[in-house]
Coordinates of C-alpha atoms and ligand atoms in Angstrom, one line a residue:
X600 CA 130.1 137.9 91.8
X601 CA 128.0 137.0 95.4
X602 CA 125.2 134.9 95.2
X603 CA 122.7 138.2 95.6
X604 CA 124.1 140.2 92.8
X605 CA 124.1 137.0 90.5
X606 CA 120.4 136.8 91.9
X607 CA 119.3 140.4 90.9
X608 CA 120.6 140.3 87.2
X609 CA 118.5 137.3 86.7
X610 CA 116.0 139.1 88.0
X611 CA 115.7 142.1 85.8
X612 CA 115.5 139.6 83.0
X613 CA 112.6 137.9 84.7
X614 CA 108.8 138.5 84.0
X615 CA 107.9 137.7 88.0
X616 CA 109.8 139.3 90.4
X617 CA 111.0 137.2 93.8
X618 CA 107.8 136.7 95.7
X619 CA 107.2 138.6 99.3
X620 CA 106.2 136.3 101.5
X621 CA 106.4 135.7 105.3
X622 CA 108.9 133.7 106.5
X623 CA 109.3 130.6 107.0
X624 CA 108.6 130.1 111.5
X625 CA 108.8 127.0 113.6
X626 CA 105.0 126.1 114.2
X627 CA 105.3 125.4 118.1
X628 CA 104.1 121.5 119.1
X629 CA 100.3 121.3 119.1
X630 CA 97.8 119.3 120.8
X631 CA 96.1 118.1 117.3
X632 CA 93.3 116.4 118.2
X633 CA 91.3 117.0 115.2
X634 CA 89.8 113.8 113.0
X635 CA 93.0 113.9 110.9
X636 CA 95.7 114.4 110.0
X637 CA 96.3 112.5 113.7
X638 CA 99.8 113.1 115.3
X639 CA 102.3 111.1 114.1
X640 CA 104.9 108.9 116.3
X641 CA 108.5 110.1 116.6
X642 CA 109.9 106.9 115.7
X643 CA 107.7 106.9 112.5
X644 CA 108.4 110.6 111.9
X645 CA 112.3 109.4 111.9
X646 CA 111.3 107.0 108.9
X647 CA 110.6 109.8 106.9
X648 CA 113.6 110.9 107.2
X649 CA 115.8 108.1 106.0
X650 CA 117.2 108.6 102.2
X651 CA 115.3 107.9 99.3
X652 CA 115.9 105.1 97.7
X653 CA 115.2 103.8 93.9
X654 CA 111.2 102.7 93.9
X655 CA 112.1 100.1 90.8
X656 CA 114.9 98.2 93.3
X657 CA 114.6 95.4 95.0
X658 CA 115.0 97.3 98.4
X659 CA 111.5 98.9 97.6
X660 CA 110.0 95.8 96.4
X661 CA 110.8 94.1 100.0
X662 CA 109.0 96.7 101.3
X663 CA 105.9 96.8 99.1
X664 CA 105.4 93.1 99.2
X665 CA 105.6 93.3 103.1
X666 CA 103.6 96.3 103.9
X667 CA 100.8 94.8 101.2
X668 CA 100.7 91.2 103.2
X669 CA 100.1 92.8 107.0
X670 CA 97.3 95.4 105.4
X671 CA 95.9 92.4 104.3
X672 CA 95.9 91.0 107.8
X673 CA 94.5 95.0 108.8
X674 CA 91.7 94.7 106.0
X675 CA 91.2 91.3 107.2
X676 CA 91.0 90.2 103.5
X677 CA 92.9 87.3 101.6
X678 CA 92.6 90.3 98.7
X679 CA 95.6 91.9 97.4
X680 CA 95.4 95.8 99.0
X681 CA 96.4 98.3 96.5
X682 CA 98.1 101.5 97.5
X683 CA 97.6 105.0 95.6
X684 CA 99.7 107.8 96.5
X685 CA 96.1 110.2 97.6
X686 CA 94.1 111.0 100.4
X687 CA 90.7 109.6 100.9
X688 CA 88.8 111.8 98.9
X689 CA 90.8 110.2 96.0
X690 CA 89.9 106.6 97.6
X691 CA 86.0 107.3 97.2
X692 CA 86.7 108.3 93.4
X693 CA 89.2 105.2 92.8
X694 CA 86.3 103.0 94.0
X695 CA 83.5 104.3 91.4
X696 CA 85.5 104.3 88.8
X697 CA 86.6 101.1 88.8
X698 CA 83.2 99.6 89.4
X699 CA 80.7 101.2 87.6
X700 CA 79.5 102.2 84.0
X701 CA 77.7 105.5 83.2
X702 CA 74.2 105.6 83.9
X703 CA 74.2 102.9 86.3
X704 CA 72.1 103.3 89.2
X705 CA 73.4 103.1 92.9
X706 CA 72.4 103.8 96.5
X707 CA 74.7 105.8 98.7
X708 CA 73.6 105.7 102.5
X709 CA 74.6 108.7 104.2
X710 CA 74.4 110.0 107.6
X711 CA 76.8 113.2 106.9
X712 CA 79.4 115.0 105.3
X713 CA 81.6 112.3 104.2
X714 CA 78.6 110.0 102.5
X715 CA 77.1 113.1 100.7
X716 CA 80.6 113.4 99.1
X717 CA 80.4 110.2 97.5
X718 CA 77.6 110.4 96.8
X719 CA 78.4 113.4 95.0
X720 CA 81.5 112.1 93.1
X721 CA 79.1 109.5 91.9
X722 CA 76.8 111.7 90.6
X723 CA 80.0 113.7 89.1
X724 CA 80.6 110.6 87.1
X725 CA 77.3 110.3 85.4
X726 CA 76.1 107.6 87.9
X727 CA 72.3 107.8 89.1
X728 CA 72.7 108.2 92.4
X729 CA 69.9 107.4 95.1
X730 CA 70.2 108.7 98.5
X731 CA 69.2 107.0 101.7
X732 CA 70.0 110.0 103.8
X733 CA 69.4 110.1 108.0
X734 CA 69.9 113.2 109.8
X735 CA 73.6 114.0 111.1
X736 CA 74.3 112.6 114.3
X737 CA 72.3 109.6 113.5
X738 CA 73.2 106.0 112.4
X739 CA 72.3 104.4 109.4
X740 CA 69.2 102.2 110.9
X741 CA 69.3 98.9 109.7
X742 CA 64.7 99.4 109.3
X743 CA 64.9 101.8 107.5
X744 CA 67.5 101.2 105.0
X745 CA 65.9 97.8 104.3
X746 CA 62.3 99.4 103.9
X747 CA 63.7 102.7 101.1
X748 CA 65.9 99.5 99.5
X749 CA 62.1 97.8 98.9
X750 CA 60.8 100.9 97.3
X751 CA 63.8 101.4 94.5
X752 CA 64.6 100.1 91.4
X753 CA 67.1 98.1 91.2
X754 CA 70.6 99.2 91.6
X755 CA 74.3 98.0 91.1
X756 CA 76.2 99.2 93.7
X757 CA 75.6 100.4 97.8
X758 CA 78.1 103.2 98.7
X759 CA 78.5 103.5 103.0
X760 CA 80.8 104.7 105.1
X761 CA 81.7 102.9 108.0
X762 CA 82.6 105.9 110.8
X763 CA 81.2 109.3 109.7
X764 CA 84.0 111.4 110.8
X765 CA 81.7 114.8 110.6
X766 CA 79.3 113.9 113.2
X767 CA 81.2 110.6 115.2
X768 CA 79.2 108.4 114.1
X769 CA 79.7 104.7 113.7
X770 CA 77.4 102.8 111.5
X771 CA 76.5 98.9 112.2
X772 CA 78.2 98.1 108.7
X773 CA 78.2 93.9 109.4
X774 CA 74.5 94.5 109.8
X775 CA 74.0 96.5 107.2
X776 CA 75.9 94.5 104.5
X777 CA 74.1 91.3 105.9
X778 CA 70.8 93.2 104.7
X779 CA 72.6 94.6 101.4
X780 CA 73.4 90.8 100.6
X781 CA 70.3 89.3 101.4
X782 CA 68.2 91.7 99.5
X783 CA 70.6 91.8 96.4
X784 CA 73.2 89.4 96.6
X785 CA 74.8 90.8 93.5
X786 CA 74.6 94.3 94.7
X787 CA 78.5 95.9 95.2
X788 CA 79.3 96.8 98.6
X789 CA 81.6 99.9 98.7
X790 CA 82.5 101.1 102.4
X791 CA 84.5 104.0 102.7
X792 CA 86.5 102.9 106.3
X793 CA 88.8 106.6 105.8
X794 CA 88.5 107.0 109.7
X795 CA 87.8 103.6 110.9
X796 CA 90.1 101.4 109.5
X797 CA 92.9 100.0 111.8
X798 CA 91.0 101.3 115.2
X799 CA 87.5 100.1 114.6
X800 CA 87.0 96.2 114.2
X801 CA 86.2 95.4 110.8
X802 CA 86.5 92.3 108.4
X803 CA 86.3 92.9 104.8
X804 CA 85.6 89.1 103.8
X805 CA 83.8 87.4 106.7
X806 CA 80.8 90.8 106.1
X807 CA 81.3 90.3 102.5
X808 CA 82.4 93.7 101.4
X809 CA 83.5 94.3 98.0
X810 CA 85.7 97.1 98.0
X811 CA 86.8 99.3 101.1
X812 CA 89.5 101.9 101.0
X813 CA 91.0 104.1 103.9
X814 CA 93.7 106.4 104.1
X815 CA 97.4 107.4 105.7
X816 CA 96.4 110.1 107.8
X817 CA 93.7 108.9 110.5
X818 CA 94.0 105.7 112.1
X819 CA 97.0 104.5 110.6
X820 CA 99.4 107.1 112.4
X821 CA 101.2 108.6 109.0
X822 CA 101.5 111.8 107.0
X823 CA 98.9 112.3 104.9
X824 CA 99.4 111.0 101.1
X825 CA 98.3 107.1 100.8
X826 CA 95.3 105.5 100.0
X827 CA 94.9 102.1 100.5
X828 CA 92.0 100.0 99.2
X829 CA 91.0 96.2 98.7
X830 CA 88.4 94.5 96.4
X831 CA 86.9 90.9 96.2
X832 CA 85.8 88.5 93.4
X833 CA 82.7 90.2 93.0
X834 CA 84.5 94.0 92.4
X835 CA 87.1 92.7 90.1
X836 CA 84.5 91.1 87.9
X837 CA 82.5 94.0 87.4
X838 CA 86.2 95.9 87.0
X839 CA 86.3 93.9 84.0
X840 CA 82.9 95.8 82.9
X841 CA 82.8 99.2 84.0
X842 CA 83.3 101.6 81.4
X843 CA 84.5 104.5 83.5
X844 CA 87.2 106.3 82.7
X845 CA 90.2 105.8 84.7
X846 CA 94.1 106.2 84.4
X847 CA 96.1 107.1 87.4
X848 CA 93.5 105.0 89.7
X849 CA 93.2 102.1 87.0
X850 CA 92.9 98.9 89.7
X851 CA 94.2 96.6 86.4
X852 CA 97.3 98.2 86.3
X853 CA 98.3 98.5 89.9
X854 CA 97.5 94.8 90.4
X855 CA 99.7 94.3 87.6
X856 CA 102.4 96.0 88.9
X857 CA 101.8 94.3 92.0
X858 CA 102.3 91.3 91.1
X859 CA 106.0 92.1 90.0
X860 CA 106.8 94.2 93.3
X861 CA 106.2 97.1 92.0
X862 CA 104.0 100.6 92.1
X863 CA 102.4 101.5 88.5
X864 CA 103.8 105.6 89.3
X865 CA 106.3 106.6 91.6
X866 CA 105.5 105.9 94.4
X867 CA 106.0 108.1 97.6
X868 CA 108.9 106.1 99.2
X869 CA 109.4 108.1 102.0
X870 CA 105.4 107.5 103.4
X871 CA 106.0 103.6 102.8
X872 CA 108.9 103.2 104.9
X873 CA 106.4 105.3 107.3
X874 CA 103.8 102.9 107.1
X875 CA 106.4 100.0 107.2
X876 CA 107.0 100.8 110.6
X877 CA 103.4 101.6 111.1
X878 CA 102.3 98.1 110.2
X879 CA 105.0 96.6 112.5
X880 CA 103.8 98.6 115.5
X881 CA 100.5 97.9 115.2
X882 CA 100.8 94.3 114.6
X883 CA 103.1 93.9 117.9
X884 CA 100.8 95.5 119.9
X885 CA 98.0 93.3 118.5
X886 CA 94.6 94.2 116.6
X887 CA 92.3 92.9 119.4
X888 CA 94.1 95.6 121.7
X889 CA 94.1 98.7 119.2
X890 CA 90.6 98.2 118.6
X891 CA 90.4 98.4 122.9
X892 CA 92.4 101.2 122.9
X893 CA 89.9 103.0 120.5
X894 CA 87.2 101.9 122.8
X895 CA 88.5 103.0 126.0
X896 CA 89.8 106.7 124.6
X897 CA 86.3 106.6 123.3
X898 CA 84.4 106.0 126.2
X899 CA 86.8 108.3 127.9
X900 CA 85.9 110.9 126.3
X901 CA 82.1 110.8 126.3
X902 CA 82.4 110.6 129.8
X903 CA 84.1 113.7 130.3
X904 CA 82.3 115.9 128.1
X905 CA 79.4 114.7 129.8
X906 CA 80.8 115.7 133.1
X907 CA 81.2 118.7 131.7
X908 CA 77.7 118.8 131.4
X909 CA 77.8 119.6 127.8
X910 CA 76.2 117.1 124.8
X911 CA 77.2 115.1 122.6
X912 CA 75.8 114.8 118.9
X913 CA 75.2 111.4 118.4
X914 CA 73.9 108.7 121.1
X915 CA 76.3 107.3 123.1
X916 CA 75.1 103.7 121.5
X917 CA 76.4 104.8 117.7
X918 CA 78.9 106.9 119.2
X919 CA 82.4 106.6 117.4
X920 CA 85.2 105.1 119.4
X921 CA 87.5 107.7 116.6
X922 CA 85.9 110.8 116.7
X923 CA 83.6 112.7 119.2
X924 CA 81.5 115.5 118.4
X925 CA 80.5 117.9 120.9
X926 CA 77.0 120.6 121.0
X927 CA 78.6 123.8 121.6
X928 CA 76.3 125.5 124.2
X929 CA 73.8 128.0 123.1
X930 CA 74.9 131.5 122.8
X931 CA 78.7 130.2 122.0
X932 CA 80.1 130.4 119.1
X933 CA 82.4 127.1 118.2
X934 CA 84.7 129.2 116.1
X935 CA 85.4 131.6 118.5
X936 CA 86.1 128.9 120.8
X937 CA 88.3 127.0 118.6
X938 CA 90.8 130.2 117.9
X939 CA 91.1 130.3 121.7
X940 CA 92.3 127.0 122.2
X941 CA 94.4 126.9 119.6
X942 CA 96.3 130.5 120.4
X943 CA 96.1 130.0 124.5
X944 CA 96.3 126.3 124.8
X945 CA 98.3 125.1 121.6
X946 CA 95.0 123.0 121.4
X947 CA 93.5 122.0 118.0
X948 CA 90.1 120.8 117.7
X949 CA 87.9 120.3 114.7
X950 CA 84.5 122.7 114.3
X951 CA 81.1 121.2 112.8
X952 CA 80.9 121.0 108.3
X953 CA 77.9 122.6 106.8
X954 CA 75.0 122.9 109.1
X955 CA 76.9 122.2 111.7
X956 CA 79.1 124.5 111.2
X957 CA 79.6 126.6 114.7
X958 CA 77.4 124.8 116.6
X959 CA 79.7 121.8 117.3
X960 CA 83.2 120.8 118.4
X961 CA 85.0 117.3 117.0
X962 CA 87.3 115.9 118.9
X963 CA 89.6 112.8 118.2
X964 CA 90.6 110.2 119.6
X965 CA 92.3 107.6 117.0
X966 CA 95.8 106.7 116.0
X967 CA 98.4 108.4 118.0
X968 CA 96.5 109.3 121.3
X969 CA 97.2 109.2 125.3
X970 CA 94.3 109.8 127.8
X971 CA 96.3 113.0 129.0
X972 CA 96.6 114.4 125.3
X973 CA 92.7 114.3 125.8
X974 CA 92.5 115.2 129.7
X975 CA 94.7 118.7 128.9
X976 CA 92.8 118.7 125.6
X977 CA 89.3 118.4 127.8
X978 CA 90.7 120.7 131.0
X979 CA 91.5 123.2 128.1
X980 CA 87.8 123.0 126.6
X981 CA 86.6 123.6 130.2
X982 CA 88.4 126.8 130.7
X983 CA 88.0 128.2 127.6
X984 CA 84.2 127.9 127.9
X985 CA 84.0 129.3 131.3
X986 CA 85.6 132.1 129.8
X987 CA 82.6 132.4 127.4
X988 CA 80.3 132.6 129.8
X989 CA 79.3 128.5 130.4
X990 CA 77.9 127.6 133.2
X991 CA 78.8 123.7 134.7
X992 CA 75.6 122.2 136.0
X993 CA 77.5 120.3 139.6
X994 CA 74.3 118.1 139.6
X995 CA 74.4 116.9 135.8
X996 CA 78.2 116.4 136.5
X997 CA 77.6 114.2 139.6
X998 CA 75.3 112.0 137.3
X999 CA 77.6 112.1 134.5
X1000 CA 80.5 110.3 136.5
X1001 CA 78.4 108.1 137.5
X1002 CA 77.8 106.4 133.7
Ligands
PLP1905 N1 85.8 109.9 104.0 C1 85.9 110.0 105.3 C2 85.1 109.1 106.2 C3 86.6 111.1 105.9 O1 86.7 111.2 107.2 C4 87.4 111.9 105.0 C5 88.2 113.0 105.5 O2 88.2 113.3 106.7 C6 87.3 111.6 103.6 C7 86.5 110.6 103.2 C8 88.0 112.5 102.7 O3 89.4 112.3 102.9 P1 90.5 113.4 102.5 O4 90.2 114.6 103.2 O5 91.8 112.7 102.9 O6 90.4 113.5 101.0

């Protein structure tokens, strides 16, 4: 009997028939530069492909207890960092539930997409949640936030983000938790670093931070899948209290398993030898000079989009060294832009979430990136928005160059 025929009498017995669908085709190699997932390396792309071995072995444990000791160094916290096979979505929810009680009352600074989510999550959870909310494209100012913390009541917990990835912004976040701590010294500071982290400089225990969490895909130039977050005296205390519920992100019993070398689930193996390798990389090349890396790809880009004589969303002084977001000229539709560079040009940038939706372009710069990946990516943007009907202004790109 061949394979088909054994295939169609099972089949007929069968409520749901084989499913049509389109074949499988080989997706040709993209220019991704959109704010995650970032490209990942070929040599850590080759780690994924390396057998699976058994998570509860002592091959796996080497691994854990490595890669946990240099995201320490990365977190720049003497902490333990926990890992969660999720994304970062599942990092904002792992942090409220393991800090807070229902009820409680926090303040979630926003200044876009990202920091209304959390703030939403919170809310989801039964928390009273109260907004300090700028408009997107602005930072978090340092004035204002202390002036709104005056007004309210008093409040657990203060829930940032330290590089809104929807508008490419950075916020101050030492500043910021300076003021946190001097007006409430017990107050909990949660930063969510998803885009930040590991390109951005950042110190969890010299700015006193009390929990912080980022994930696989941005910065940290792996797959999607892992969430990685740290919390100090202060957080595990008030772990101790919060009444939450929580299971599969229960802090308690991933320190616990920890502590013996082991993950609390299984774990995605494949993603840590990834990150393995990650950690290795980015600790030969040296922190100091990732974070400069980020900074000049950064400044790169701003500089060419002005040439271009287009905008950018945020100003250039908060502007993120990760992400860029671009003002699509008026009259052109982002989306219809987008489509082209990705079909002509094998180009993938990010459009604009919510409001912004249409009316700007993200571009980014983190993890995985060369200036030429953003020079074609840039030259692409160019042509593509000639075609629509934009206009350069020579005089504005003169002056632009000249930043
Ligand atoms: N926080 C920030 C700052 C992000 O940029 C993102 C995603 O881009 C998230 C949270 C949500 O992460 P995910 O989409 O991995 O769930």
């Amino acid at each position: 009997m061949t394979p088909i025929q054994t295939r169609t009498t099972q089949e007929q017995q069968l409520l749901i028939p084989v499913p049509q669908v389109e074949p499988r085709v080989a997706i040709p190699i993209q220019n991704l530069r959109i704010p995650g997932p970032t490209p990942v390396p070929p040599a850590v792309l080759a780690e994924l492909a390396r057998p699976v071995i058994n998570h509860r072995g002592p091959e796996f444990t080497a691994i854990l207890r490595r890669v946990t000791a240099r995201l320490q160094y990365v977190f720049q916290t003497t902490l333990p960092v926990l890992t969660f096979p999720a994304s970062g979505t599942g990092g904002q929810e792992c942090a409220l539930v393991n800090l807070f009680s229902p009820g409680e009352h926090v303040v979630a600074i926003t200044i876009g997409h990202f920091g209304n989510r959390f703030a939403q999550i919170a809310e989801r959870f039964g928390l009273q949640v109260s907004r300090i909310a700028f408009p997107w494209g602005e930072v978090a100012d340092p004035g204002i936030v202390e002036a709104r913390l005056r007004e309210l009541a008093s409040y657990r917990g203060v829930l940032l983000t330290h590089n809104e990835t929807s508008t490419g912004v950075t916020n101050d976040l030492k500043a910021l938790a300076a003021l946190i701590r001097w007006h409430n010294p017990d107050a909990l500071i949660v930063v969510d670093a998803v885009s930040s982290l590991g390109c951005i400089p950042f110190e969890m225990d010299a700015w006193e931070i009390d929990v912080v969490f980022t994930a696989s895909q941005k910065g940290l130039l792996c797959p999607p899948g892992l969430m990685m977050l740290a919390a100090g005296p202060r957080a595990w205390e008030a772990n101790a209290q919060a009444s939450l519920p929580r299971f599969y992100f229960d802090w308690a019993r991933a320190r616990r398993s920890l502590e013996r070398g082991q993950h609390p689930v299984t774990p995605p193996v494949s993603l840590f030898y990834a990150l393995d390798l990650v950690l290795e990389l980015l600790l030969a090349e040296g922190l100091e000079a990732v974070f400069a890396r980020h900074q000049h790809m950064g400044e790169y880009v701003r500089r060419h989009v002005r040439a271009l004589g287009l905008h950018l969303l945020a100003d250039p002084a908060h502007a993120s060294n990760t992400v860029t977001a671009v003002r699509v000229p008026e009259g052109i539709d982002a989306r219809v832009l987008l489509n082209k560079l990705r079909e002509r040009d094998q180009v993938v940038l990010a459009g604009g979430q919510e409001h912004l939706s249409g009316k700007i372009v993200r571009i980014a710069h983190m993890g995985c990136c060369e200036v030429r990946d953003l020079f074609t990516a840039l030259n692409c943007l160019q042509v593509r928005l000639q075609e629509l009907g934009f206009q350069r202004d020579k005089h504005k790109e003169r002056e632009a160059f000249q930043w």
